[in-house]
Amino acid sequence: MKTGRPPVPVGFEPGFVLLFDDAAPGAGRSLPGPFRELYCGDWIVPDSPRSRPHTVVNFVASRDGRISYAEPSQIGGAAVSGGSAADIWLMALLRARCDAVLVGDGTVRAEPDHLWTPEFLGTHDTAAFAWLRSIEGRSPAALHVVCSATGEIDPAWAVVGRDDVHLVIATTTAGAAMARARLSGRPNTEVVDFGAERVDTNALGRWLASERDVAVLLCEGGPGLYGSLLVDGAVDEEFLTLSPRLVGSEASSGTRRPSLVEGVGFDPARAPRSVPISLRRAGEHLMLRSRIVTALR
């Protein structure tokens, strides 16, 4: 690991106000002091891989539980958050502390120019987040993992074929053939089969831990992928920004606006639970961190 004096993070206005924090002390890596001060507390992450990565999901949701307006120019979470500087800063912090970031192909399709790095978000603390990755022994850019059951990957996506980002396509047996045909010859890209009909996210996690030394995995959506992770019991923490906006259920085109979890349903007696760990306020937004408890299958 590198040492040295970090660039001092400046955060954002109006800053976080801690409302409660029930996080228990645990083993792992703490936030450096300046980040703890801005975050109004600590976030301890594992410093070495387990049988699967410590998996964190991050979403912003409207007050009525929607995560997208599903309009052509208003698809991403920024529209739901209203461009909240607090939400953007927290997203950058999570990206800075992960070894790999996982997204579904629908998320990439909705934002084809996106890169899942702190730098892409354009905060004032780009240098500080880069220093944080360095001091914690992480590569300059997290491994990008795109989950695609079909393997229908567009070579024009910004994340494909970059020299500075290693990309894994996590797919199915049939999807692997499609993805390899579409990405033939692309640098820093590999296609891996994790199931005959669906991507087994537990198998993916075990592979990331054992083959790519991933200790912390960040999932940024979409809601169908979150559902798959919950079904597989493969989620540890949820960071959820609660926006003051009310979005409604239907776009102007008639398209249904998605909620936090899609594509799955749980029996009431065995439904996963979100157990609150901490709550912060930044202006009109609330930042809820929870531990996810899933029933054994």
mmCIF file of C-alpha atoms in Angstrom:
data_model
loop_
_atom_site.group_PDB
_atom_site.id
_atom_site.type_symbol
_atom_site.label_atom_id
_atom_site.label_comp_id
_atom_site.label_asym_id
_atom_site.label_seq_id
_atom_site.Cartn_x
_atom_site.Cartn_y
_atom_site.Cartn_z
ATOM 1 C CA MET A 1 0.000 0.000 0.000
ATOM 2 C CA LYS A 2 1.079 3.558 -0.634
ATOM 3 C CA THR A 3 1.377 6.068 2.160
ATOM 4 C CA GLY A 4 1.551 9.834 2.230
ATOM 5 C CA ARG A 5 -0.471 12.902 2.953
ATOM 6 C CA PRO A 6 -3.865 12.667 1.253
ATOM 7 C CA PRO A 7 -5.555 15.418 -0.717
ATOM 8 C CA VAL A 8 -8.063 16.833 1.768
ATOM 9 C CA PRO A 9 -11.648 16.002 0.647
ATOM 10 C CA VAL A 10 -13.951 19.017 0.698
ATOM 11 C CA GLY A 11 -17.297 17.215 0.519
ATOM 12 C CA PHE A 12 -20.402 19.136 -0.500
ATOM 13 C CA GLU A 13 -22.978 21.578 0.799
ATOM 14 C CA PRO A 14 -24.929 21.386 3.077
ATOM 15 C CA GLY A 15 -23.114 18.247 4.273
ATOM 16 C CA PHE A 16 -24.414 15.221 6.141
ATOM 17 C CA VAL A 17 -26.219 15.382 9.461
ATOM 18 C CA LEU A 18 -26.090 12.082 11.343
ATOM 19 C CA LEU A 19 -29.528 11.129 12.686
ATOM 20 C CA PHE A 20 -28.565 7.731 14.112
ATOM 21 C CA ASP A 21 -25.820 5.133 13.781
ATOM 22 C CA ASP A 22 -26.189 1.634 15.240
ATOM 23 C CA ALA A 23 -23.191 0.158 13.426
ATOM 24 C CA ALA A 24 -21.387 -2.351 15.630
ATOM 25 C CA PRO A 25 -17.585 -2.235 15.774
ATOM 26 C CA GLY A 26 -16.131 -4.892 13.542
ATOM 27 C CA ALA A 27 -12.968 -6.156 11.929
ATOM 28 C CA GLY A 28 -11.896 -4.553 8.702
ATOM 29 C CA ARG A 29 -10.697 -1.304 7.232
ATOM 30 C CA SER A 30 -11.950 2.034 8.576
ATOM 31 C CA LEU A 31 -12.387 5.222 6.616
ATOM 32 C CA PRO A 32 -9.452 7.630 6.902
ATOM 33 C CA GLY A 33 -10.113 10.509 9.287
ATOM 34 C CA PRO A 34 -11.038 13.253 6.781
ATOM 35 C CA PHE A 35 -13.571 10.971 5.112
ATOM 36 C CA ARG A 36 -15.021 9.914 8.479
ATOM 37 C CA GLU A 37 -15.482 13.568 9.337
ATOM 38 C CA LEU A 38 -17.369 14.322 6.110
ATOM 39 C CA TYR A 39 -19.408 11.117 6.315
ATOM 40 C CA CYS A 40 -20.169 11.792 10.013
ATOM 41 C CA GLY A 41 -19.048 8.311 10.993
ATOM 42 C CA ASP A 42 -17.257 5.219 9.806
ATOM 43 C CA TRP A 43 -17.905 2.561 7.197
ATOM 44 C CA ILE A 44 -15.771 -0.512 7.849
ATOM 45 C CA VAL A 45 -15.151 -2.830 4.902
ATOM 46 C CA PRO A 46 -13.335 -6.189 4.711
ATOM 47 C CA ASP A 47 -9.661 -5.961 3.867
ATOM 48 C CA SER A 48 -9.430 -9.419 2.287
ATOM 49 C CA PRO A 49 -11.777 -11.676 0.298
ATOM 50 C CA ARG A 50 -14.074 -14.213 1.963
ATOM 51 C CA SER A 51 -15.741 -17.104 0.130
ATOM 52 C CA ARG A 52 -17.625 -14.370 -1.740
ATOM 53 C CA PRO A 53 -17.196 -10.570 -1.698
ATOM 54 C CA HIS A 54 -18.850 -8.298 0.826
ATOM 55 C CA THR A 55 -21.628 -7.116 -1.479
ATOM 56 C CA VAL A 56 -23.141 -3.649 -1.258
ATOM 57 C CA VAL A 57 -25.984 -2.256 -3.362
ATOM 58 C CA ASN A 58 -26.514 1.436 -3.938
ATOM 59 C CA PHE A 59 -29.706 3.066 -5.241
ATOM 60 C CA VAL A 60 -31.614 6.310 -5.095
ATOM 61 C CA ALA A 61 -35.382 5.952 -4.809
ATOM 62 C CA SER A 62 -38.238 8.413 -4.913
ATOM 63 C CA ARG A 63 -40.440 8.789 -1.857
ATOM 64 C CA ASP A 64 -42.906 6.440 -3.560
ATOM 65 C CA GLY A 65 -40.230 3.817 -4.217
ATOM 66 C CA ARG A 66 -39.396 4.363 -7.909
ATOM 67 C CA ILE A 67 -35.812 4.339 -9.148
ATOM 68 C CA SER A 68 -36.298 5.810 -12.646
ATOM 69 C CA TYR A 69 -38.611 8.136 -14.525
ATOM 70 C CA ALA A 70 -38.207 5.787 -17.534
ATOM 71 C CA GLU A 71 -38.275 8.756 -19.909
ATOM 72 C CA PRO A 72 -35.771 8.913 -22.800
ATOM 73 C CA SER A 73 -33.797 11.788 -21.296
ATOM 74 C CA GLN A 74 -34.577 11.017 -17.637
ATOM 75 C CA ILE A 75 -33.624 7.378 -17.154
ATOM 76 C CA GLY A 76 -30.848 7.426 -14.554
ATOM 77 C CA GLY A 77 -30.924 7.961 -10.826
ATOM 78 C CA ALA A 78 -29.752 11.571 -11.092
ATOM 79 C CA ALA A 79 -33.208 12.592 -12.302
ATOM 80 C CA VAL A 80 -34.826 10.894 -9.301
ATOM 81 C CA SER A 81 -32.389 12.510 -6.858
ATOM 82 C CA GLY A 82 -32.710 15.901 -8.530
ATOM 83 C CA GLY A 83 -28.939 15.967 -8.998
ATOM 84 C CA SER A 84 -28.301 15.792 -5.241
ATOM 85 C CA ALA A 85 -24.651 16.608 -4.500
ATOM 86 C CA ALA A 86 -24.865 14.448 -1.371
ATOM 87 C CA ASP A 87 -26.054 11.432 -3.360
ATOM 88 C CA ILE A 88 -23.307 11.932 -5.946
ATOM 89 C CA TRP A 89 -20.600 12.259 -3.264
ATOM 90 C CA LEU A 90 -21.782 9.137 -1.452
ATOM 91 C CA MET A 91 -21.886 7.231 -4.755
ATOM 92 C CA ALA A 92 -18.288 8.302 -5.419
ATOM 93 C CA LEU A 93 -17.248 7.158 -1.938
ATOM 94 C CA LEU A 94 -18.777 3.718 -2.511
ATOM 95 C CA ARG A 95 -17.084 3.421 -5.895
ATOM 96 C CA ALA A 96 -13.780 4.457 -4.342
ATOM 97 C CA ARG A 97 -13.900 1.586 -1.815
ATOM 98 C CA CYS A 98 -14.951 -1.316 -4.042
ATOM 99 C CA ASP A 99 -12.725 -3.785 -5.852
ATOM 100 C CA ALA A 100 -15.393 -4.469 -8.478
ATOM 101 C CA VAL A 101 -18.607 -2.792 -9.561
ATOM 102 C CA LEU A 102 -21.514 -4.867 -10.870
ATOM 103 C CA VAL A 103 -24.288 -3.598 -13.148
ATOM 104 C CA GLY A 104 -26.901 -5.205 -15.338
ATOM 105 C CA ASP A 105 -26.822 -4.808 -19.112
ATOM 106 C CA GLY A 106 -30.058 -2.791 -18.934
ATOM 107 C CA THR A 107 -28.312 -0.232 -16.746
ATOM 108 C CA VAL A 108 -25.477 0.093 -19.251
ATOM 109 C CA ARG A 109 -27.950 0.258 -22.132
ATOM 110 C CA ALA A 110 -29.723 3.167 -20.403
ATOM 111 C CA GLU A 111 -26.432 5.039 -19.851
ATOM 112 C CA PRO A 112 -24.054 3.774 -22.562
ATOM 113 C CA ASP A 113 -21.503 6.549 -22.023
ATOM 114 C CA HIS A 114 -21.152 5.883 -18.290
ATOM 115 C CA LEU A 115 -18.084 4.588 -16.480
ATOM 116 C CA TRP A 116 -18.569 3.332 -12.920
ATOM 117 C CA THR A 117 -15.688 5.255 -11.376
ATOM 118 C CA PRO A 118 -15.565 8.129 -8.862
ATOM 119 C CA GLU A 119 -13.889 10.298 -11.490
ATOM 120 C CA PHE A 120 -16.806 9.996 -13.894
ATOM 121 C CA LEU A 121 -19.111 11.619 -11.345
ATOM 122 C CA GLY A 122 -17.070 14.819 -11.447
ATOM 123 C CA THR A 123 -17.009 15.760 -7.762
ATOM 124 C CA HIS A 124 -14.502 18.210 -6.300
ATOM 125 C CA ASP A 125 -12.889 15.267 -4.501
ATOM 126 C CA THR A 126 -11.654 13.276 -7.503
ATOM 127 C CA ALA A 127 -8.035 13.399 -6.293
ATOM 128 C CA ALA A 128 -9.032 12.438 -2.747
ATOM 129 C CA PHE A 129 -11.039 9.447 -3.940
ATOM 130 C CA ALA A 130 -8.125 8.331 -6.127
ATOM 131 C CA TRP A 131 -5.847 8.605 -3.073
ATOM 132 C CA LEU A 132 -8.327 6.561 -1.022
ATOM 133 C CA ARG A 133 -8.237 3.743 -3.593
ATOM 134 C CA SER A 134 -4.448 3.871 -3.578
ATOM 135 C CA ILE A 135 -4.030 3.883 0.214
ATOM 136 C CA GLU A 136 -6.382 0.899 0.506
ATOM 137 C CA GLY A 137 -4.382 -1.047 -2.059
ATOM 138 C CA ARG A 138 -6.962 -1.014 -4.855
ATOM 139 C CA SER A 139 -6.339 -0.635 -8.572
ATOM 140 C CA PRO A 140 -6.899 2.838 -10.078
ATOM 141 C CA ALA A 141 -10.229 1.658 -11.563
ATOM 142 C CA ALA A 142 -12.468 -1.053 -10.168
ATOM 143 C CA LEU A 143 -13.073 -4.184 -12.185
ATOM 144 C CA HIS A 144 -16.307 -3.602 -14.138
ATOM 145 C CA VAL A 145 -18.705 -6.558 -14.248
ATOM 146 C CA VAL A 146 -21.716 -6.466 -16.554
ATOM 147 C CA CYS A 147 -24.386 -9.096 -15.917
ATOM 148 C CA SER A 148 -26.195 -10.137 -19.091
ATOM 149 C CA ALA A 149 -28.301 -13.279 -19.457
ATOM 150 C CA THR A 150 -28.428 -12.877 -23.241
ATOM 151 C CA GLY A 151 -24.888 -11.701 -23.946
ATOM 152 C CA GLU A 152 -26.233 -8.866 -26.103
ATOM 153 C CA ILE A 153 -23.372 -6.482 -25.415
ATOM 154 C CA ASP A 154 -22.977 -3.392 -27.576
ATOM 155 C CA PRO A 155 -19.316 -2.863 -28.546
ATOM 156 C CA ALA A 156 -20.014 0.888 -28.656
ATOM 157 C CA TRP A 157 -20.626 1.110 -24.894
ATOM 158 C CA ALA A 158 -18.000 3.304 -23.251
ATOM 159 C CA VAL A 159 -16.969 0.560 -20.830
ATOM 160 C CA VAL A 160 -16.071 -1.883 -23.607
ATOM 161 C CA GLY A 161 -12.534 -2.124 -24.879
ATOM 162 C CA ARG A 162 -10.869 0.503 -22.689
ATOM 163 C CA ASP A 163 -7.204 0.192 -21.798
ATOM 164 C CA ASP A 164 -7.789 1.478 -18.247
ATOM 165 C CA VAL A 165 -10.835 -0.627 -17.291
ATOM 166 C CA HIS A 166 -10.910 -4.406 -17.110
ATOM 167 C CA LEU A 167 -14.353 -5.748 -18.059
ATOM 168 C CA VAL A 168 -16.012 -9.061 -17.223
ATOM 169 C CA ILE A 169 -19.250 -10.102 -18.915
ATOM 170 C CA ALA A 170 -21.075 -12.419 -16.503
ATOM 171 C CA THR A 171 -23.537 -14.361 -18.588
ATOM 172 C CA THR A 172 -25.215 -17.705 -19.309
ATOM 173 C CA THR A 173 -24.121 -20.618 -21.478
ATOM 174 C CA ALA A 174 -26.031 -19.327 -24.521
ATOM 175 C CA GLY A 175 -25.165 -15.707 -23.728
ATOM 176 C CA ALA A 176 -21.462 -16.485 -23.638
ATOM 177 C CA ALA A 177 -21.410 -17.420 -27.329
ATOM 178 C CA MET A 178 -23.261 -14.213 -28.238
ATOM 179 C CA ALA A 179 -20.991 -12.007 -26.117
ATOM 180 C CA ARG A 180 -17.786 -13.571 -27.419
ATOM 181 C CA ALA A 181 -18.922 -13.076 -31.015
ATOM 182 C CA ARG A 182 -19.754 -9.416 -30.367
ATOM 183 C CA LEU A 183 -16.585 -8.632 -28.404
ATOM 184 C CA SER A 184 -14.035 -10.628 -30.364
ATOM 185 C CA GLY A 185 -10.645 -8.952 -30.215
ATOM 186 C CA ARG A 186 -11.619 -6.362 -27.601
ATOM 187 C CA PRO A 187 -8.823 -5.723 -25.066
ATOM 188 C CA ASN A 188 -9.222 -6.182 -21.294
ATOM 189 C CA THR A 189 -12.486 -8.075 -21.730
ATOM 190 C CA GLU A 190 -13.455 -11.594 -20.718
ATOM 191 C CA VAL A 191 -16.721 -13.503 -20.930
ATOM 192 C CA VAL A 192 -17.599 -16.005 -18.181
ATOM 193 C CA ASP A 193 -20.532 -18.429 -18.041
ATOM 194 C CA PHE A 194 -22.312 -18.607 -14.658
ATOM 195 C CA GLY A 195 -25.375 -20.709 -15.438
ATOM 196 C CA ALA A 196 -27.448 -22.414 -18.083
ATOM 197 C CA GLU A 197 -30.515 -20.145 -17.951
ATOM 198 C CA ARG A 198 -29.727 -17.378 -15.449
ATOM 199 C CA VAL A 199 -26.601 -15.869 -13.970
ATOM 200 C CA ASP A 200 -26.003 -17.480 -10.581
ATOM 201 C CA THR A 201 -24.826 -14.466 -8.592
ATOM 202 C CA ASN A 202 -23.441 -16.663 -5.799
ATOM 203 C CA ALA A 203 -21.254 -18.476 -8.330
ATOM 204 C CA LEU A 204 -20.246 -15.093 -9.738
ATOM 205 C CA GLY A 205 -19.315 -13.865 -6.268
ATOM 206 C CA ARG A 206 -17.249 -16.943 -5.490
ATOM 207 C CA TRP A 207 -15.415 -16.566 -8.807
ATOM 208 C CA LEU A 208 -14.711 -12.873 -8.173
ATOM 209 C CA ALA A 209 -13.323 -13.654 -4.721
ATOM 210 C CA SER A 210 -11.169 -16.613 -5.742
ATOM 211 C CA GLU A 211 -10.092 -15.601 -9.248
ATOM 212 C CA ARG A 212 -9.985 -11.798 -9.033
ATOM 213 C CA ASP A 213 -9.296 -11.213 -5.327
ATOM 214 C CA VAL A 214 -12.455 -9.099 -4.913
ATOM 215 C CA ALA A 215 -13.187 -8.320 -1.260
ATOM 216 C CA VAL A 216 -15.801 -5.592 -1.784
ATOM 217 C CA LEU A 217 -18.351 -5.721 -4.609
ATOM 218 C CA LEU A 218 -20.614 -2.743 -5.350
ATOM 219 C CA CYS A 219 -23.852 -3.257 -7.299
ATOM 220 C CA GLU A 220 -25.445 -0.183 -8.873
ATOM 221 C CA GLY A 221 -28.443 -1.874 -10.468
ATOM 222 C CA GLY A 222 -30.702 -2.358 -12.006
ATOM 223 C CA PRO A 223 -33.665 -3.573 -9.998
ATOM 224 C CA GLY A 224 -33.792 -6.952 -11.746
ATOM 225 C CA LEU A 225 -30.171 -7.642 -10.831
ATOM 226 C CA TYR A 226 -30.887 -6.587 -7.245
ATOM 227 C CA GLY A 227 -33.740 -9.096 -7.237
ATOM 228 C CA SER A 228 -31.423 -11.858 -8.440
ATOM 229 C CA LEU A 229 -28.877 -11.052 -5.731
ATOM 230 C CA LEU A 230 -31.611 -11.189 -3.079
ATOM 231 C CA VAL A 231 -32.925 -14.528 -4.363
ATOM 232 C CA ASP A 232 -29.395 -15.928 -4.150
ATOM 233 C CA GLY A 233 -28.829 -14.488 -0.668
ATOM 234 C CA ALA A 234 -25.835 -12.588 -2.018
ATOM 235 C CA VAL A 235 -26.340 -9.082 -0.567
ATOM 236 C CA ASP A 236 -24.775 -7.776 2.644
ATOM 237 C CA GLU A 237 -25.537 -4.056 2.738
ATOM 238 C CA GLU A 238 -27.873 -1.581 1.071
ATOM 239 C CA PHE A 239 -27.181 2.134 0.701
ATOM 240 C CA LEU A 240 -30.435 3.835 -0.249
ATOM 241 C CA THR A 241 -30.804 7.554 -0.881
ATOM 242 C CA LEU A 242 -34.421 8.584 -0.285
ATOM 243 C CA SER A 243 -35.316 11.460 -2.570
ATOM 244 C CA PRO A 244 -38.117 13.881 -1.623
ATOM 245 C CA ARG A 245 -39.563 13.522 -5.129
ATOM 246 C CA LEU A 246 -42.766 11.643 -5.912
ATOM 247 C CA VAL A 247 -42.465 9.954 -9.316
ATOM 248 C CA GLY A 248 -45.578 7.854 -9.902
ATOM 249 C CA SER A 249 -45.855 4.503 -11.601
ATOM 250 C CA GLU A 250 -46.163 5.287 -15.317
ATOM 251 C CA ALA A 251 -44.062 7.205 -17.838
ATOM 252 C CA SER A 252 -45.628 9.447 -20.479
ATOM 253 C CA SER A 253 -45.060 6.675 -23.036
ATOM 254 C CA GLY A 254 -47.056 4.257 -20.897
ATOM 255 C CA THR A 255 -43.920 2.435 -19.777
ATOM 256 C CA ARG A 256 -44.009 1.263 -16.189
ATOM 257 C CA ARG A 257 -41.554 3.027 -13.920
ATOM 258 C CA PRO A 258 -39.458 0.443 -12.042
ATOM 259 C CA SER A 259 -39.265 0.093 -8.287
ATOM 260 C CA LEU A 260 -36.276 -0.882 -6.168
ATOM 261 C CA VAL A 261 -36.609 -4.652 -6.698
ATOM 262 C CA GLU A 262 -38.061 -6.173 -9.871
ATOM 263 C CA GLY A 263 -38.501 -9.581 -11.452
ATOM 264 C CA VAL A 264 -38.885 -11.603 -8.261
ATOM 265 C CA GLY A 265 -41.449 -12.188 -5.538
ATOM 266 C CA PHE A 266 -40.969 -13.427 -1.998
ATOM 267 C CA ASP A 267 -43.178 -15.459 0.283
ATOM 268 C CA PRO A 268 -44.190 -13.299 3.278
ATOM 269 C CA ALA A 269 -42.690 -15.796 5.708
ATOM 270 C CA ARG A 270 -39.321 -15.857 3.910
ATOM 271 C CA ALA A 271 -38.980 -12.324 2.581
ATOM 272 C CA PRO A 272 -35.575 -10.625 2.926
ATOM 273 C CA ARG A 273 -35.358 -7.901 5.570
ATOM 274 C CA SER A 274 -33.577 -4.562 5.542
ATOM 275 C CA VAL A 275 -32.274 -3.849 9.055
ATOM 276 C CA PRO A 276 -31.317 -0.164 9.531
ATOM 277 C CA ILE A 277 -27.698 0.561 10.454
ATOM 278 C CA SER A 278 -27.536 4.332 10.078
ATOM 279 C CA LEU A 279 -29.454 7.319 8.774
ATOM 280 C CA ARG A 280 -28.080 10.618 7.530
ATOM 281 C CA ARG A 281 -29.753 13.739 6.245
ATOM 282 C CA ALA A 282 -28.452 16.088 3.571
ATOM 283 C CA GLY A 283 -30.935 18.866 2.881
ATOM 284 C CA GLU A 284 -34.187 17.206 1.802
ATOM 285 C CA HIS A 285 -32.555 13.825 1.168
ATOM 286 C CA LEU A 286 -32.163 10.908 3.575
ATOM 287 C CA MET A 287 -29.296 8.415 3.290
ATOM 288 C CA LEU A 288 -30.233 5.042 4.786
ATOM 289 C CA ARG A 289 -27.662 2.302 5.265
ATOM 290 C CA SER A 290 -29.050 -1.155 6.087
ATOM 291 C CA ARG A 291 -27.937 -4.712 6.636
ATOM 292 C CA ILE A 292 -29.757 -7.185 4.402
ATOM 293 C CA VAL A 293 -30.973 -10.394 5.997
ATOM 294 C CA THR A 294 -32.161 -13.133 3.666
ATOM 295 C CA ALA A 295 -33.872 -16.388 4.591
ATOM 296 C CA LEU A 296 -31.943 -19.583 3.985
ATOM 297 C CA ARG A 297 -33.230 -21.441 0.945
#
